Coordinates of C-alpha atoms and ligand atoms in Angstrom, one line a residue:
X18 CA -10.7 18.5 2.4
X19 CA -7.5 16.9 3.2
X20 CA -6.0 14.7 0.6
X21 CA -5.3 11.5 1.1
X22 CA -1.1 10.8 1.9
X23 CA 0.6 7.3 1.3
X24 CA 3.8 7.6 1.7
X25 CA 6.4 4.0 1.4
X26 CA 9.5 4.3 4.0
X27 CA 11.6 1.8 2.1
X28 CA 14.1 2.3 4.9
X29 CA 17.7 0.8 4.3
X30 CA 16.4 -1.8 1.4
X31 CA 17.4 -1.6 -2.4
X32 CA 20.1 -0.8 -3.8
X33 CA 20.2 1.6 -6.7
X34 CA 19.9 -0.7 -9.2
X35 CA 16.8 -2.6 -7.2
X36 CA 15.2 0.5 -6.4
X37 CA 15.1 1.6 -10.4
X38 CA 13.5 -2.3 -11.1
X39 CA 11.2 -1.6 -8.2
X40 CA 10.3 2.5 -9.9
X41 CA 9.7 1.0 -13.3
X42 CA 7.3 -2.3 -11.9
X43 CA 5.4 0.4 -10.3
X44 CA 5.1 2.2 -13.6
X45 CA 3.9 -0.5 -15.1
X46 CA 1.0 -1.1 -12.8
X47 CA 0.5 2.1 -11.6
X48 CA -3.0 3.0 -10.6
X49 CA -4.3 5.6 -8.7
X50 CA -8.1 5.3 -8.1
X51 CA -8.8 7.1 -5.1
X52 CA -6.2 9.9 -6.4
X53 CA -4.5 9.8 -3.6
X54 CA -1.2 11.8 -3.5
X55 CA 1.4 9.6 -3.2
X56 CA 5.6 9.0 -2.3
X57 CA 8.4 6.7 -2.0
X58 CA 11.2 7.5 0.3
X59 CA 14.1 5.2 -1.2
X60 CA 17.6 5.4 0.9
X61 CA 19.5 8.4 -0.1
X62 CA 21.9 6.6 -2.7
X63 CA 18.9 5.6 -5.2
X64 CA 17.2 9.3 -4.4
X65 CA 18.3 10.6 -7.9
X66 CA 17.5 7.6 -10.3
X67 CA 14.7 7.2 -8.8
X68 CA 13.4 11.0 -9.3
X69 CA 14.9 10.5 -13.2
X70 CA 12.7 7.6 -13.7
X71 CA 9.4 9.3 -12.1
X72 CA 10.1 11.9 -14.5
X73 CA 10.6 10.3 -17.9
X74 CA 7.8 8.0 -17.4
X75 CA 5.4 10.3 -15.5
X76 CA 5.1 8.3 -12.8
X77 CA 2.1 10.3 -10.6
X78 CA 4.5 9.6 -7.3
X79 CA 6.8 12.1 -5.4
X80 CA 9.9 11.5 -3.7
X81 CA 10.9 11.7 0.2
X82 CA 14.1 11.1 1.6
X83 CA 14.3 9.3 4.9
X84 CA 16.7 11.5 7.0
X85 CA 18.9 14.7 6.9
X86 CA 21.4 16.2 8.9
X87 CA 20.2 20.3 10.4
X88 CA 23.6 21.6 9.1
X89 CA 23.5 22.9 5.4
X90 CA 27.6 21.8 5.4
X91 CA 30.6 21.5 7.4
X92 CA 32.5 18.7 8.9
X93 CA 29.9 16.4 9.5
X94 CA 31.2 13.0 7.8
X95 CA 28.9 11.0 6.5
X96 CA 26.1 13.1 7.0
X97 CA 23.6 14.7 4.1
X98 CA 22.3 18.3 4.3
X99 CA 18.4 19.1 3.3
X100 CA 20.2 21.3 0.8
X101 CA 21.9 18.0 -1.0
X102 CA 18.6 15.9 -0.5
X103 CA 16.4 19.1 -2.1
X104 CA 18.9 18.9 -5.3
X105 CA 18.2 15.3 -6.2
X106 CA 14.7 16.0 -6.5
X107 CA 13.0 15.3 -2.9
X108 CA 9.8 17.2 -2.0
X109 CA 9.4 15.3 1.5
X110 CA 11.4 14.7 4.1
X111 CA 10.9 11.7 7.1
X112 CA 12.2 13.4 10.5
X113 CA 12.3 11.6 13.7
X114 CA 11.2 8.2 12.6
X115 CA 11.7 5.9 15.9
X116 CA 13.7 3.7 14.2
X117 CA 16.3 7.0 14.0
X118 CA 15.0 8.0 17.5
X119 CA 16.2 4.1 18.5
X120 CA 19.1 3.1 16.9
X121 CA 20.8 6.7 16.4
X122 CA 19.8 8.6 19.6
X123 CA 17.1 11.2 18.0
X124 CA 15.6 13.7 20.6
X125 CA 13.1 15.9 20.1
X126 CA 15.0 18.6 20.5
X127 CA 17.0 17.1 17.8
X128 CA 13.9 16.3 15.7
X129 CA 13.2 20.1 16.1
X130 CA 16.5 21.5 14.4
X131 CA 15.6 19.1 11.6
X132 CA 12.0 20.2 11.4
X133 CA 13.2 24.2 11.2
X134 CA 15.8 23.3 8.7
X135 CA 13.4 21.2 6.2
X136 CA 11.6 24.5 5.4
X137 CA 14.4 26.7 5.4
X138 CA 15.7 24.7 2.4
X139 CA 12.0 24.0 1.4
X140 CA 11.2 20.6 2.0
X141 CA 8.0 19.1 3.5
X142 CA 8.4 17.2 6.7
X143 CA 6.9 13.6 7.7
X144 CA 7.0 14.3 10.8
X145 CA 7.1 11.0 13.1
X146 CA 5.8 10.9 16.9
X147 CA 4.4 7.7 18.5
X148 CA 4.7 5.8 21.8
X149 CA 6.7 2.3 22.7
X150 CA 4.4 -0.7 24.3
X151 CA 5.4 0.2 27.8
X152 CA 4.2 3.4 27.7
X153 CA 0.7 2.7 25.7
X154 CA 0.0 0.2 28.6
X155 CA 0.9 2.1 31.3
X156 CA -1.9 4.0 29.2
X157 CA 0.4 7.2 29.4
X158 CA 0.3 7.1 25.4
X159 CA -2.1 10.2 24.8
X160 CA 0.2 12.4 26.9
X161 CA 3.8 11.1 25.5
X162 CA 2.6 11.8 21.9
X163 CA 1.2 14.8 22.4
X164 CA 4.2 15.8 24.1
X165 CA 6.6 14.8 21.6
X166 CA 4.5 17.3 19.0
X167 CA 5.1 19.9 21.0
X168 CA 8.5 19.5 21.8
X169 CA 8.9 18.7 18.1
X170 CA 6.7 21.7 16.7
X171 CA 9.2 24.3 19.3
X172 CA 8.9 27.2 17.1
X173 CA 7.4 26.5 14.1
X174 CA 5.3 29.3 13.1
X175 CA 1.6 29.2 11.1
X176 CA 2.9 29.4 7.9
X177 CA 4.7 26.3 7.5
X178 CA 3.0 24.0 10.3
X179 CA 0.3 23.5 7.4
X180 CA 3.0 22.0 5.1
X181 CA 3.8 19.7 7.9
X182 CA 2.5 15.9 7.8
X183 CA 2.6 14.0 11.0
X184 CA 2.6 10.4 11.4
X185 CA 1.6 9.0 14.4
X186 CA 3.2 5.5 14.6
X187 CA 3.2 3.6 17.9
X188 CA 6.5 1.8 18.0
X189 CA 5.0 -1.3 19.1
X190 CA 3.4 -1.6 15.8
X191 CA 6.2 -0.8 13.6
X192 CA 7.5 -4.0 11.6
X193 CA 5.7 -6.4 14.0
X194 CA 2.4 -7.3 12.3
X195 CA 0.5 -5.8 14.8
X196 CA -1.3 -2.8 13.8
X197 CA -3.2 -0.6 16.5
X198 CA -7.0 -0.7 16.4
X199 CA -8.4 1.7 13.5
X200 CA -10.2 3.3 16.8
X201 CA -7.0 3.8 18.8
X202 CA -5.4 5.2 16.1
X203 CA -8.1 7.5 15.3
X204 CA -8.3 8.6 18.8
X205 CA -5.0 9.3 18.8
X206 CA -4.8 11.3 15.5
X207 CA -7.9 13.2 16.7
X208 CA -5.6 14.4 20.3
X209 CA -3.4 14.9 18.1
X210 CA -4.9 17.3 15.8
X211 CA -6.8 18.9 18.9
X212 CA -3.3 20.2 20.3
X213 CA -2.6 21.7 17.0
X214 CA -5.7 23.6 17.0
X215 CA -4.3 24.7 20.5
X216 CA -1.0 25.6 19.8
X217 CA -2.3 27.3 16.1
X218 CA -5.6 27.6 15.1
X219 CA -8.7 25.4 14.6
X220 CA -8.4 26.1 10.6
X221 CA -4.8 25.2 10.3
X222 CA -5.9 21.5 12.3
X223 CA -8.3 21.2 10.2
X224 CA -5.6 21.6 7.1
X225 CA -2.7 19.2 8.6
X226 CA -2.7 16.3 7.3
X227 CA -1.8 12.8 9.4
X228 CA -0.7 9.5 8.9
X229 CA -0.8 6.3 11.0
X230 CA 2.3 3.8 10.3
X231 CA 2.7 0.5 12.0
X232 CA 2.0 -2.5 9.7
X233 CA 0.2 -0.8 7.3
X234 CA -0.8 -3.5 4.5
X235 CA -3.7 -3.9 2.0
X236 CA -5.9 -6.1 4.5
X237 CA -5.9 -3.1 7.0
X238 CA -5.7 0.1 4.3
X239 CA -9.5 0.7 4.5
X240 CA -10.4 0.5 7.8
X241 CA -7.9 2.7 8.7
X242 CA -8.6 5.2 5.9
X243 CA -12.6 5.3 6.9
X244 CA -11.6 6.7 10.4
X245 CA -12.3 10.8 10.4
X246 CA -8.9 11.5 11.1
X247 CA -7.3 9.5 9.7
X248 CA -6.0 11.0 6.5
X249 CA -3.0 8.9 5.0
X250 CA -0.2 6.3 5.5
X251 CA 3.2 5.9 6.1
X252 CA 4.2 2.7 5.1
X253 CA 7.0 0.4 5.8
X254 CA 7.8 -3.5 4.6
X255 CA 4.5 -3.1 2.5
X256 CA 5.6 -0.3 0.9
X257 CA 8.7 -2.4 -1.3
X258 CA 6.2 -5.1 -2.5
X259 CA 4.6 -3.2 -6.1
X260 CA 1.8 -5.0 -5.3
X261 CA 1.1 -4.4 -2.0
X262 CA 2.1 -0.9 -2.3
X263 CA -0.6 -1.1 -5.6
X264 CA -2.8 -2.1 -3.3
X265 CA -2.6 0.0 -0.3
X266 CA -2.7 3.2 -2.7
X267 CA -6.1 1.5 -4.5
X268 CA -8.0 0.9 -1.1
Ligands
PEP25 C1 7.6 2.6 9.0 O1 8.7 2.3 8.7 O2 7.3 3.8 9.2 C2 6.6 1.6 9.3 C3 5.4 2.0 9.7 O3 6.9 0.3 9.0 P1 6.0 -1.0 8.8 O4 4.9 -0.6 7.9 O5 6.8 -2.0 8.3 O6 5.4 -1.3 10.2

């Protein structure tokens, strides 16, 4: 049995002060009824209050951080190492999120390095693949996305491809309202656990767990969590309302 994932991508929104308002509202009406395991990803400056506030109030959420660098140090300004991101108390890691793939020119070669260098310093990777509108209606979607994973997944032994989560997000439905059809989605996350079972084994398919993002939001939670494969979210603008993120987690 897989457990249900929803993870919140706050992306670049709160600052440190706004994020520690945002952990303690979702203390206060924290529920969890389908036990779901659950995480917010704040930006990188708010990643330690954050984790100190989950911890004195024994808040049942983990913590993800939204990027890293695949150098543990060096002259790299302004980037942050998994090493630094591990330290302030993140257990998950987003890599390859197409807004990183858009805006700061992530390949999946790129997106690979990152993915080896999560579990080197033990962190669990979000791993993000999905296709743009162009290529979902040239109905080349199936074969981009399942190219990305394995480009991605280069040389990533059986041990820690089970601590992987992927989250198939079609770019078309990130941050636009428009969410894919709880079918399409499931199809997709079906291929995509298929080509795991080819490149690994059946067993560990069966184990990995994956997300759809795009426009996740508590209208469109269940449907998409009654699909067989189906097994979580990642969740952007929804995820820094408390109440919507309430929601989502109580489908
Ligand atoms: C995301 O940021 O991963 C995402 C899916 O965003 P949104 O839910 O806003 O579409």
């Amino acid at each position: 049995m897989r457990k249900t994932f929803i993870a919140g991508n706050w992306k670049m929104n709160m600052t440190n002060l706004e994020a520690e308002k945002f952990i303690m509202g979702l203390g206060d009406s924290y529920k969890n009824k389908n036990n779901c395991e659950v995480a917010v990803c704040p930006p990188v400056t708010a990643l330690l209050s954050v984790k100190k506030l989950i911890d004195k109030y024994s808040i049942d959420v983990k913590l993800g951080a939204q990027n890293m660098f695949y150098e543990s140090s060096g002259a790299f300004t302004g980037e942050v190492s998994p090493g630094m991101i591990k330290e302030l108390g993140a257990e998950y890691i987003i890599i390859g999120h197409s807004e990183r793939r858009k805006y700061f020119g992530e390949t999946n070669e790129i997106v690979n390095r990152k993915m080896s260098a999560a579990f080197k310093s033990g962190l669990k990777p979000i791993m993000c693949i999905g296709e743009s509108l162009d290529i979902r209606e040239s109905g080349r979607a199936e074969k981009f996305v399942l190219n990305q994973l394995i480009e991605c997944l280069a040389g990533i032994n059986e041990k820690n491809i089970s601590g992987v989560t992927i989250a198939y997000e079609p770019i078309w439905a990130i941050g636009t309202g428009k969410t894919a059809t709880s079918k399409d989605a499931n199809e997709m996350c079906k291929a995509i656990r298929g080509r795991i079972g080819d490149l690994y084994y059946k067993d560990i398919s069966e184990a990995v767990r994956i997300q759809y993002g795009g426009s996740v939001k508590p209208s469109n939670i269940s449907e998409l969590m009654s699909m067989t494969d189906i097994d979580g979210a990642l969740v952007g603008g929804a995820s820094i309302k408390v109440d919507d993120f309430i929601s989502i987690i109580n489908y």
